[in-house]
Amino acid sequence: MLDQKVNLAGVELKNPIVVPSGTFGFGREYGQFFDLSELGAICVKGLTPQPREGNPAPRIAETPMGILNSVGLQNPGVDAFVAQELPELRRHDVKIIANISGNTPEEYGEMCEKLSAAGVDMIEVNISCPNVKAGGLAYGTRPELAAEVTEVAKRHASVPVMVKLSPNVTDITEIARAVAGAGADALSLINTIRGMRIDVKTRRPILKMNTGGLSGPAVLPVAVRMVWEVHAAVDLPILGMGGVSTGADAAELMLAGATAVAVGTASFADVYAPVRVRDELSALAEEQGLQRVSELTGAVRPWG
Ligand SMILES: Cc1cc2nc3c(=O)[nH]c(=O)nc-3n(C[C@H](O)[C@H](O)[C@H](O)COP(=O)(O)O)c2cc1C
């Protein structure tokens, strides 16, 4: 029997499959299709200090092998999450990762305190949202700001802090090093890649915000390359994501250096995708004669 457990910065997941922020809400809808305890962890929709309505519609556009979104952090706010959503999620035997976005380092600090006290298992600091005007991407593209937010989050959190990196940079290892130096316990990558689509008849961008973030199978090779680069650059566990829709895709991210893997956009086409990916991944690991799925992590054999 394959041992599917993985350890993400001290948080033990019963298997390496996570659902990433923004693609799974707070689990209520998907919970009607499968038992949420089947997952390694649930990363909840990005939380902000106050409720947010998000951006005007249309905020999703289809693309070949992916989607472009500009949801803009629609969420009920951190207090409503703690009061209404967390107790529901806690009824399942699954680790809960709270994803947070702030406009200032202080806002990140406040949310870290509240969420640690509320008993989430881990906090994911989103410094890479391409769809909000203030904060958001600015923190994820400038090493000194990324380090400052990480340091404040660490100071206020009593659970492990994972920082979510943006792919919208020239050298992702520069940000990874800055965040590691500021004390992050883990890294997650990649967030969506900025993109744009235009309706050729109306000559209007399809998204009301003009641009959005690309996710889904189209981004997998970018995610694999960036996980590989970050794994070589810093000594922190990585939650890899971006375009995973099969067990083999998940294995690629693990071979590149990921400890655990998130399955996001794939759930929009197949609600069972995270559980299917878990089963395909374990079948693949068993076929290869592994005892533990964690043996895949970083086991790529690069040329030259
Ligand atoms: C509709 C949508 C909403 C998202 N919202 C968030 C969010 O609130 N916070 C965040 O850190 N990432 C958010 N993401 C990014 C995902 O967590 C993930 O990094 C990205 O989609 C790549 O994985 P995938 O290709 O498996 O979807 C969102 C993605 C989508 C498609």
mmCIF file of C-alpha atoms and ligand atoms in Angstrom:
data_model
loop_
_atom_site.group_PDB
_atom_site.id
_atom_site.type_symbol
_atom_site.label_atom_id
_atom_site.label_comp_id
_atom_site.label_asym_id
_atom_site.label_seq_id
_atom_site.Cartn_x
_atom_site.Cartn_y
_atom_site.Cartn_z
ATOM 1 C CA MET A 1 0.000 0.000 0.000
ATOM 2 C CA LEU A 2 1.260 3.413 -1.043
ATOM 3 C CA ASP A 3 1.741 5.942 1.754
ATOM 4 C CA GLN A 4 -0.012 9.072 0.471
ATOM 5 C CA LYS A 5 0.813 11.378 3.397
ATOM 6 C CA VAL A 6 2.838 14.518 2.815
ATOM 7 C CA ASN A 7 4.129 17.117 5.238
ATOM 8 C CA LEU A 8 3.706 20.750 4.213
ATOM 9 C CA ALA A 9 5.686 22.879 6.662
ATOM 10 C CA GLY A 10 4.620 20.779 9.633
ATOM 11 C CA VAL A 11 1.017 20.393 8.481
ATOM 12 C CA GLU A 12 0.380 16.738 7.718
ATOM 13 C CA LEU A 13 -1.917 16.159 4.718
ATOM 14 C CA LYS A 14 -3.443 12.692 4.314
ATOM 15 C CA ASN A 15 -2.727 12.964 0.578
ATOM 16 C CA PRO A 16 -0.993 15.606 -1.555
ATOM 17 C CA ILE A 17 -4.146 16.936 -3.260
ATOM 18 C CA VAL A 18 -5.330 20.408 -2.307
ATOM 19 C CA VAL A 19 -8.023 22.591 -3.864
ATOM 20 C CA PRO A 20 -6.668 26.098 -4.477
ATOM 21 C CA SER A 21 -8.145 29.396 -3.435
ATOM 22 C CA GLY A 22 -11.010 30.794 -5.491
ATOM 23 C CA THR A 23 -11.876 27.622 -7.353
ATOM 24 C CA PHE A 24 -13.707 25.821 -4.540
ATOM 25 C CA GLY A 25 -15.483 28.597 -2.633
ATOM 26 C CA PHE A 26 -15.839 27.404 0.964
ATOM 27 C CA GLY A 27 -16.561 23.857 -0.144
ATOM 28 C CA ARG A 28 -20.346 23.948 0.277
ATOM 29 C CA GLU A 29 -21.222 23.274 -3.378
ATOM 30 C CA TYR A 30 -18.571 20.604 -4.015
ATOM 31 C CA GLY A 31 -19.448 18.942 -0.721
ATOM 32 C CA GLN A 32 -22.686 17.800 -2.374
ATOM 33 C CA PHE A 33 -20.662 15.687 -4.809
ATOM 34 C CA PHE A 34 -17.964 14.114 -2.639
ATOM 35 C CA ASP A 35 -16.846 13.948 0.966
ATOM 36 C CA LEU A 36 -14.492 16.875 1.549
ATOM 37 C CA SER A 37 -12.468 14.622 3.881
ATOM 38 C CA GLU A 38 -11.143 12.918 0.729
ATOM 39 C CA LEU A 39 -8.871 15.915 0.126
ATOM 40 C CA GLY A 40 -5.482 16.689 1.633
ATOM 41 C CA ALA A 41 -6.464 20.323 2.263
ATOM 42 C CA ILE A 42 -8.958 22.976 1.252
ATOM 43 C CA CYS A 43 -7.664 26.429 0.513
ATOM 44 C CA VAL A 44 -10.590 28.813 0.875
ATOM 45 C CA LYS A 45 -11.565 31.749 -1.339
ATOM 46 C CA GLY A 46 -9.324 34.771 -0.810
ATOM 47 C CA LEU A 47 -10.353 36.667 2.330
ATOM 48 C CA THR A 48 -10.099 40.407 2.920
ATOM 49 C CA PRO A 49 -10.662 42.426 6.129
ATOM 50 C CA GLN A 50 -14.057 43.677 4.873
ATOM 51 C CA PRO A 51 -16.596 41.958 2.586
ATOM 52 C CA ARG A 52 -16.032 42.575 -1.147
ATOM 53 C CA GLU A 53 -18.448 42.303 -4.029
ATOM 54 C CA GLY A 54 -15.697 41.711 -6.561
ATOM 55 C CA ASN A 55 -15.479 43.108 -10.066
ATOM 56 C CA PRO A 56 -18.331 43.775 -12.521
ATOM 57 C CA ALA A 57 -19.331 41.002 -14.974
ATOM 58 C CA PRO A 58 -18.356 39.546 -17.351
ATOM 59 C CA ARG A 59 -15.517 38.301 -15.205
ATOM 60 C CA ILE A 60 -14.832 34.914 -16.784
ATOM 61 C CA ALA A 61 -13.767 34.347 -20.401
ATOM 62 C CA GLU A 62 -13.033 30.984 -21.954
ATOM 63 C CA THR A 63 -9.691 30.450 -23.681
ATOM 64 C CA PRO A 64 -8.184 27.490 -25.512
ATOM 65 C CA MET A 65 -7.325 25.034 -22.697
ATOM 66 C CA GLY A 66 -8.079 27.447 -19.879
ATOM 67 C CA ILE A 67 -10.047 30.383 -18.536
ATOM 68 C CA LEU A 68 -9.381 34.033 -17.925
ATOM 69 C CA ASN A 69 -10.905 35.442 -14.729
ATOM 70 C CA SER A 70 -11.218 38.815 -13.077
ATOM 71 C CA VAL A 71 -13.358 37.890 -10.089
ATOM 72 C CA GLY A 72 -11.610 40.485 -7.925
ATOM 73 C CA LEU A 73 -11.669 38.791 -4.525
ATOM 74 C CA GLN A 74 -15.417 38.571 -3.966
ATOM 75 C CA ASN A 75 -15.768 37.291 -0.398
ATOM 76 C CA PRO A 76 -17.805 37.823 2.798
ATOM 77 C CA GLY A 77 -14.840 39.178 4.780
ATOM 78 C CA VAL A 78 -12.667 37.479 7.365
ATOM 79 C CA ASP A 79 -15.123 37.833 10.304
ATOM 80 C CA ALA A 80 -18.044 36.226 8.431
ATOM 81 C CA PHE A 81 -15.702 33.439 7.322
ATOM 82 C CA VAL A 82 -14.716 32.708 10.915
ATOM 83 C CA ALA A 83 -18.326 32.863 12.164
ATOM 84 C CA GLN A 84 -20.163 31.054 9.368
ATOM 85 C CA GLU A 85 -17.868 29.096 7.046
ATOM 86 C CA LEU A 86 -15.081 27.772 9.244
ATOM 87 C CA PRO A 87 -17.383 25.850 11.634
ATOM 88 C CA GLU A 88 -18.987 24.115 8.615
ATOM 89 C CA LEU A 89 -15.610 23.238 7.119
ATOM 90 C CA ARG A 90 -14.425 21.955 10.503
ATOM 91 C CA ARG A 91 -17.055 19.213 10.378
ATOM 92 C CA HIS A 92 -14.812 17.455 7.853
ATOM 93 C CA ASP A 93 -11.510 15.714 8.498
ATOM 94 C CA VAL A 94 -9.486 17.963 6.185
ATOM 95 C CA LYS A 95 -6.842 20.636 6.728
ATOM 96 C CA ILE A 96 -8.031 24.198 6.199
ATOM 97 C CA ILE A 97 -5.794 26.817 4.634
ATOM 98 C CA ALA A 98 -7.029 30.418 4.808
ATOM 99 C CA ASN A 99 -5.980 32.562 1.845
ATOM 100 C CA ILE A 100 -5.693 36.284 2.622
ATOM 101 C CA SER A 101 -5.261 39.512 0.642
ATOM 102 C CA GLY A 102 -4.735 42.944 2.142
ATOM 103 C CA ASN A 103 -4.149 46.496 0.984
ATOM 104 C CA THR A 104 -1.452 47.119 3.595
ATOM 105 C CA PRO A 105 0.934 44.909 5.599
ATOM 106 C CA GLU A 106 -1.099 45.802 8.704
ATOM 107 C CA GLU A 107 -4.251 44.333 7.161
ATOM 108 C CA TYR A 108 -2.383 41.076 6.519
ATOM 109 C CA GLY A 109 -1.213 41.101 10.149
ATOM 110 C CA GLU A 110 -4.730 41.624 11.536
ATOM 111 C CA MET A 111 -6.153 38.773 9.468
ATOM 112 C CA CYS A 112 -3.303 36.471 10.532
ATOM 113 C CA GLU A 113 -4.144 37.111 14.168
ATOM 114 C CA LYS A 114 -7.875 36.489 13.735
ATOM 115 C CA LEU A 115 -7.425 33.354 11.634
ATOM 116 C CA SER A 116 -4.763 31.851 13.902
ATOM 117 C CA ALA A 117 -7.055 32.373 16.889
ATOM 118 C CA ALA A 118 -9.950 30.825 14.948
ATOM 119 C CA GLY A 119 -7.923 27.659 14.437
ATOM 120 C CA VAL A 120 -7.156 27.368 10.727
ATOM 121 C CA ASP A 121 -4.283 24.949 10.003
ATOM 122 C CA MET A 122 -2.278 27.264 7.792
ATOM 123 C CA ILE A 123 -2.412 30.742 6.289
ATOM 124 C CA GLU A 124 -1.690 31.394 2.625
ATOM 125 C CA VAL A 125 -0.643 34.973 2.007
ATOM 126 C CA ASN A 126 -1.748 36.043 -1.454
ATOM 127 C CA ILE A 127 0.679 38.655 -2.752
ATOM 128 C CA SER A 128 -0.147 37.838 -6.333
ATOM 129 C CA CYS A 129 -3.747 38.695 -7.185
ATOM 130 C CA PRO A 130 -3.750 40.280 -10.653
ATOM 131 C CA ASN A 131 -7.372 41.423 -10.376
ATOM 132 C CA VAL A 132 -7.419 44.094 -7.684
ATOM 133 C CA LYS A 133 -6.314 47.694 -7.990
ATOM 134 C CA ALA A 134 -4.657 48.280 -4.602
ATOM 135 C CA GLY A 135 -2.038 45.976 -3.062
ATOM 136 C CA GLY A 136 -2.452 42.665 -4.822
ATOM 137 C CA LEU A 137 0.101 42.191 -7.516
ATOM 138 C CA ALA A 138 2.314 45.079 -6.369
ATOM 139 C CA TYR A 139 3.392 43.063 -3.319
ATOM 140 C CA GLY A 140 4.168 40.015 -5.390
ATOM 141 C CA THR A 141 6.314 41.706 -7.996
ATOM 142 C CA ARG A 142 8.632 43.696 -5.711
ATOM 143 C CA PRO A 143 10.971 41.660 -3.494
ATOM 144 C CA GLU A 144 11.192 44.228 -0.694
ATOM 145 C CA LEU A 145 7.386 44.559 -0.434
ATOM 146 C CA ALA A 146 6.924 40.782 -0.604
ATOM 147 C CA ALA A 147 9.423 40.413 2.249
ATOM 148 C CA GLU A 148 7.708 43.100 4.324
ATOM 149 C CA VAL A 149 4.259 41.481 4.027
ATOM 150 C CA THR A 150 5.758 38.069 4.874
ATOM 151 C CA GLU A 151 7.534 39.398 7.927
ATOM 152 C CA VAL A 152 4.372 41.095 9.259
ATOM 153 C CA ALA A 153 2.276 37.969 8.566
ATOM 154 C CA LYS A 154 4.786 35.761 10.381
ATOM 155 C CA ARG A 155 4.843 38.103 13.369
ATOM 156 C CA HIS A 156 1.046 37.908 13.766
ATOM 157 C CA ALA A 157 0.409 34.264 12.868
ATOM 158 C CA SER A 158 0.699 31.319 15.220
ATOM 159 C CA VAL A 159 0.201 28.747 12.432
ATOM 160 C CA PRO A 160 2.522 28.112 9.445
ATOM 161 C CA VAL A 161 2.547 30.855 6.810
ATOM 162 C CA MET A 162 2.713 29.989 3.110
ATOM 163 C CA VAL A 163 3.264 32.786 0.598
ATOM 164 C CA LYS A 164 1.628 32.556 -2.828
ATOM 165 C CA LEU A 165 3.882 33.773 -5.608
ATOM 166 C CA SER A 166 2.958 35.513 -8.834
ATOM 167 C CA PRO A 167 4.115 34.206 -12.204
ATOM 168 C CA ASN A 168 3.852 37.760 -13.570
ATOM 169 C CA VAL A 169 7.539 38.502 -12.948
ATOM 170 C CA THR A 170 10.782 38.157 -14.883
ATOM 171 C CA ASP A 171 12.561 36.057 -12.248
ATOM 172 C CA ILE A 172 10.338 34.243 -9.738
ATOM 173 C CA THR A 173 13.353 33.052 -7.726
ATOM 174 C CA GLU A 174 14.116 36.635 -6.742
ATOM 175 C CA ILE A 175 10.742 36.957 -4.983
ATOM 176 C CA ALA A 176 10.997 33.409 -3.579
ATOM 177 C CA ARG A 177 14.359 34.229 -1.970
ATOM 178 C CA ALA A 178 13.062 37.500 -0.500
ATOM 179 C CA VAL A 179 10.037 35.753 1.018
ATOM 180 C CA ALA A 180 12.126 32.853 2.336
ATOM 181 C CA GLY A 181 14.544 35.335 3.912
ATOM 182 C CA ALA A 182 11.595 37.024 5.667
ATOM 183 C CA GLY A 183 10.634 33.747 7.360
ATOM 184 C CA ALA A 184 7.948 32.118 5.179
ATOM 185 C CA ASP A 185 7.287 28.483 6.123
ATOM 186 C CA ALA A 186 6.180 27.382 2.636
ATOM 187 C CA LEU A 187 5.562 28.742 -0.853
ATOM 188 C CA SER A 188 2.670 28.199 -3.230
ATOM 189 C CA LEU A 189 2.826 28.824 -6.968
ATOM 190 C CA ILE A 190 1.595 29.743 -9.460
ATOM 191 C CA ASN A 191 -1.216 32.243 -9.291
ATOM 192 C CA THR A 192 -2.827 33.168 -12.626
ATOM 193 C CA ILE A 193 -0.915 34.665 -15.551
ATOM 194 C CA ARG A 194 -2.178 38.054 -16.770
ATOM 195 C CA GLY A 195 -3.991 37.872 -20.080
ATOM 196 C CA MET A 196 -6.600 39.546 -22.271
ATOM 197 C CA ARG A 197 -9.213 38.608 -24.867
ATOM 198 C CA ILE A 198 -11.066 40.856 -27.296
ATOM 199 C CA ASP A 199 -14.407 40.327 -29.027
ATOM 200 C CA VAL A 200 -13.522 41.072 -32.655
ATOM 201 C CA LYS A 201 -17.061 42.132 -33.582
ATOM 202 C CA THR A 202 -17.605 44.687 -30.818
ATOM 203 C CA ARG A 203 -13.867 45.391 -30.438
ATOM 204 C CA ARG A 204 -14.492 45.305 -26.683
ATOM 205 C CA PRO A 205 -12.401 43.276 -24.277
ATOM 206 C CA ILE A 206 -14.447 40.269 -23.159
ATOM 207 C CA LEU A 207 -13.785 40.956 -19.474
ATOM 208 C CA LYS A 208 -15.271 44.127 -17.983
ATOM 209 C CA MET A 209 -11.935 44.772 -16.265
ATOM 210 C CA ASN A 210 -10.231 44.458 -19.702
ATOM 211 C CA THR A 211 -7.600 42.016 -18.433
ATOM 212 C CA GLY A 212 -7.683 38.956 -16.179
ATOM 213 C CA GLY A 213 -5.700 35.966 -14.964
ATOM 214 C CA LEU A 214 -5.199 32.806 -17.022
ATOM 215 C CA SER A 215 -5.505 29.365 -15.395
ATOM 216 C CA GLY A 216 -6.211 25.810 -16.516
ATOM 217 C CA PRO A 217 -4.253 23.273 -18.616
ATOM 218 C CA ALA A 218 -2.675 26.001 -20.790
ATOM 219 C CA VAL A 219 -0.522 27.181 -17.853
ATOM 220 C CA LEU A 220 0.839 23.796 -16.698
ATOM 221 C CA PRO A 221 4.262 24.054 -18.416
ATOM 222 C CA VAL A 222 4.795 27.514 -16.925
ATOM 223 C CA ALA A 223 3.917 26.163 -13.464
ATOM 224 C CA VAL A 224 6.254 23.174 -13.842
ATOM 225 C CA ARG A 225 9.133 25.413 -14.921
ATOM 226 C CA MET A 226 8.577 27.884 -12.069
ATOM 227 C CA VAL A 227 8.230 25.183 -9.382
ATOM 228 C CA TRP A 228 11.463 23.640 -10.690
ATOM 229 C CA GLU A 229 13.290 26.981 -10.517
ATOM 230 C CA VAL A 230 11.972 27.864 -7.048
ATOM 231 C CA HIS A 231 12.714 24.382 -5.667
ATOM 232 C CA ALA A 232 16.331 24.793 -6.754
ATOM 233 C CA ALA A 233 16.553 28.319 -5.313
ATOM 234 C CA VAL A 234 15.079 27.994 -1.805
ATOM 235 C CA ASP A 235 14.825 25.313 0.835
ATOM 236 C CA LEU A 236 11.076 25.537 1.544
ATOM 237 C CA PRO A 237 8.219 23.127 0.844
ATOM 238 C CA ILE A 238 6.156 24.070 -2.208
ATOM 239 C CA LEU A 239 2.446 23.722 -2.926
ATOM 240 C CA GLY A 240 2.490 23.504 -6.733
ATOM 241 C CA MET A 241 -0.457 24.496 -8.899
ATOM 242 C CA GLY A 242 -1.411 25.665 -12.336
ATOM 243 C CA GLY A 243 -3.222 23.612 -14.942
ATOM 244 C CA VAL A 244 -3.302 20.254 -13.193
ATOM 245 C CA SER A 245 -6.115 18.055 -14.538
ATOM 246 C CA THR A 246 -4.623 14.528 -14.385
ATOM 247 C CA GLY A 247 -2.514 12.445 -12.013
ATOM 248 C CA ALA A 248 0.390 12.681 -14.458
ATOM 249 C CA ASP A 249 0.164 16.497 -14.373
ATOM 250 C CA ALA A 250 0.326 16.359 -10.555
ATOM 251 C CA ALA A 251 3.315 14.006 -10.771
ATOM 252 C CA GLU A 252 5.090 16.489 -13.072
ATOM 253 C CA LEU A 253 4.720 19.266 -10.500
ATOM 254 C CA MET A 254 5.949 16.957 -7.726
ATOM 255 C CA LEU A 255 8.948 15.812 -9.783
ATOM 256 C CA ALA A 256 9.738 19.503 -10.363
ATOM 257 C CA GLY A 257 9.815 19.996 -6.574
ATOM 258 C CA ALA A 258 6.283 20.335 -5.205
ATOM 259 C CA THR A 259 5.435 18.639 -1.898
ATOM 260 C CA ALA A 260 1.690 18.921 -2.553
ATOM 261 C CA VAL A 261 -0.374 19.870 -5.600
ATOM 262 C CA ALA A 262 -3.542 21.913 -6.035
ATOM 263 C CA VAL A 263 -6.262 21.159 -8.589
ATOM 264 C CA GLY A 264 -8.304 24.264 -9.426
ATOM 265 C CA THR A 265 -9.789 25.135 -12.815
ATOM 266 C CA ALA A 266 -10.090 21.423 -13.651
ATOM 267 C CA SER A 267 -12.975 21.274 -11.143
ATOM 268 C CA PHE A 268 -15.047 23.569 -13.387
ATOM 269 C CA ALA A 269 -15.123 20.898 -16.113
ATOM 270 C CA ASP A 270 -15.224 17.877 -13.779
ATOM 271 C CA VAL A 271 -16.441 18.310 -10.193
ATOM 272 C CA TYR A 272 -14.650 15.107 -9.203
ATOM 273 C CA ALA A 273 -11.305 16.258 -10.634
ATOM 274 C CA PRO A 274 -9.427 16.611 -7.294
ATOM 275 C CA VAL A 275 -10.384 13.095 -6.146
ATOM 276 C CA ARG A 276 -9.729 11.627 -9.611
ATOM 277 C CA VAL A 277 -6.314 13.302 -9.747
ATOM 278 C CA ARG A 278 -5.501 11.875 -6.304
ATOM 279 C CA ASP A 279 -6.385 8.357 -7.451
ATOM 280 C CA GLU A 280 -4.534 8.693 -10.776
ATOM 281 C CA LEU A 281 -1.470 10.006 -8.953
ATOM 282 C CA SER A 282 -1.418 7.137 -6.468
ATOM 283 C CA ALA A 283 -1.903 4.595 -9.288
ATOM 284 C CA LEU A 284 1.038 6.149 -11.135
ATOM 285 C CA ALA A 285 3.236 6.068 -8.021
ATOM 286 C CA GLU A 286 2.307 2.433 -7.358
ATOM 287 C CA GLU A 287 3.062 1.482 -10.973
ATOM 288 C CA GLN A 288 6.498 3.009 -10.497
ATOM 289 C CA GLY A 289 7.031 0.866 -7.405
ATOM 290 C CA LEU A 290 7.126 3.730 -4.893
ATOM 291 C CA GLN A 291 6.358 3.212 -1.199
ATOM 292 C CA ARG A 292 5.537 6.847 -0.533
ATOM 293 C CA VAL A 293 4.073 9.408 -2.931
ATOM 294 C CA SER A 294 6.480 11.938 -1.388
ATOM 295 C CA GLU A 295 9.348 10.123 -3.133
ATOM 296 C CA LEU A 296 8.303 11.991 -6.288
ATOM 297 C CA THR A 297 9.139 15.406 -4.829
ATOM 298 C CA GLY A 298 12.119 16.933 -6.628
ATOM 299 C CA ALA A 299 12.999 13.616 -8.294
ATOM 300 C CA VAL A 300 13.232 15.017 -11.843
ATOM 301 C CA ARG A 301 16.458 14.067 -13.612
ATOM 302 C CA PRO A 302 17.267 17.199 -15.631
ATOM 303 C CA TRP A 303 19.586 17.070 -18.624
ATOM 304 C CA GLY A 304 23.017 18.648 -18.496
HETATM 305 C C1 LIG B 1 -12.112 31.902 -10.654
HETATM 306 C C2 LIG B 1 -10.798 31.934 -9.936
HETATM 307 C C3 LIG B 1 -10.666 32.627 -8.743
HETATM 308 C C4 LIG B 1 -9.452 32.663 -8.053
HETATM 309 N N1 LIG B 1 -9.362 33.332 -6.861
HETATM 310 C C5 LIG B 1 -8.189 33.315 -6.160
HETATM 311 C C6 LIG B 1 -8.097 33.923 -4.876
HETATM 312 O O1 LIG B 1 -9.081 34.459 -4.330
HETATM 313 N N2 LIG B 1 -6.892 33.908 -4.236
HETATM 314 C C7 LIG B 1 -5.796 33.285 -4.798
HETATM 315 O O2 LIG B 1 -4.725 33.289 -4.168
HETATM 316 N N3 LIG B 1 -5.862 32.676 -5.990
HETATM 317 C C8 LIG B 1 -7.030 32.670 -6.684
HETATM 318 N N4 LIG B 1 -7.096 32.019 -7.900
HETATM 319 C C9 LIG B 1 -5.902 31.332 -8.445
HETATM 320 C C10 LIG B 1 -5.926 29.836 -8.131
HETATM 321 O O3 LIG B 1 -5.878 29.598 -6.737
HETATM 322 C C11 LIG B 1 -4.723 29.108 -8.803
HETATM 323 O O4 LIG B 1 -3.521 29.698 -8.358
HETATM 324 C C12 LIG B 1 -4.763 29.201 -10.316
HETATM 325 O O5 LIG B 1 -6.089 29.114 -10.810
HETATM 326 C C13 LIG B 1 -3.908 28.109 -11.012
HETATM 327 O O6 LIG B 1 -4.387 26.804 -10.762
HETATM 328 P P1 LIG B 1 -5.423 26.011 -11.759
HETATM 329 O O7 LIG B 1 -4.901 26.172 -13.163
HETATM 330 O O8 LIG B 1 -5.429 24.602 -11.279
HETATM 331 O O9 LIG B 1 -6.748 26.686 -11.603
HETATM 332 C C14 LIG B 1 -8.324 31.976 -8.601
HETATM 333 C C15 LIG B 1 -8.459 31.266 -9.799
HETATM 334 C C16 LIG B 1 -9.666 31.225 -10.471
HETATM 335 C C17 LIG B 1 -9.778 30.427 -11.752
#
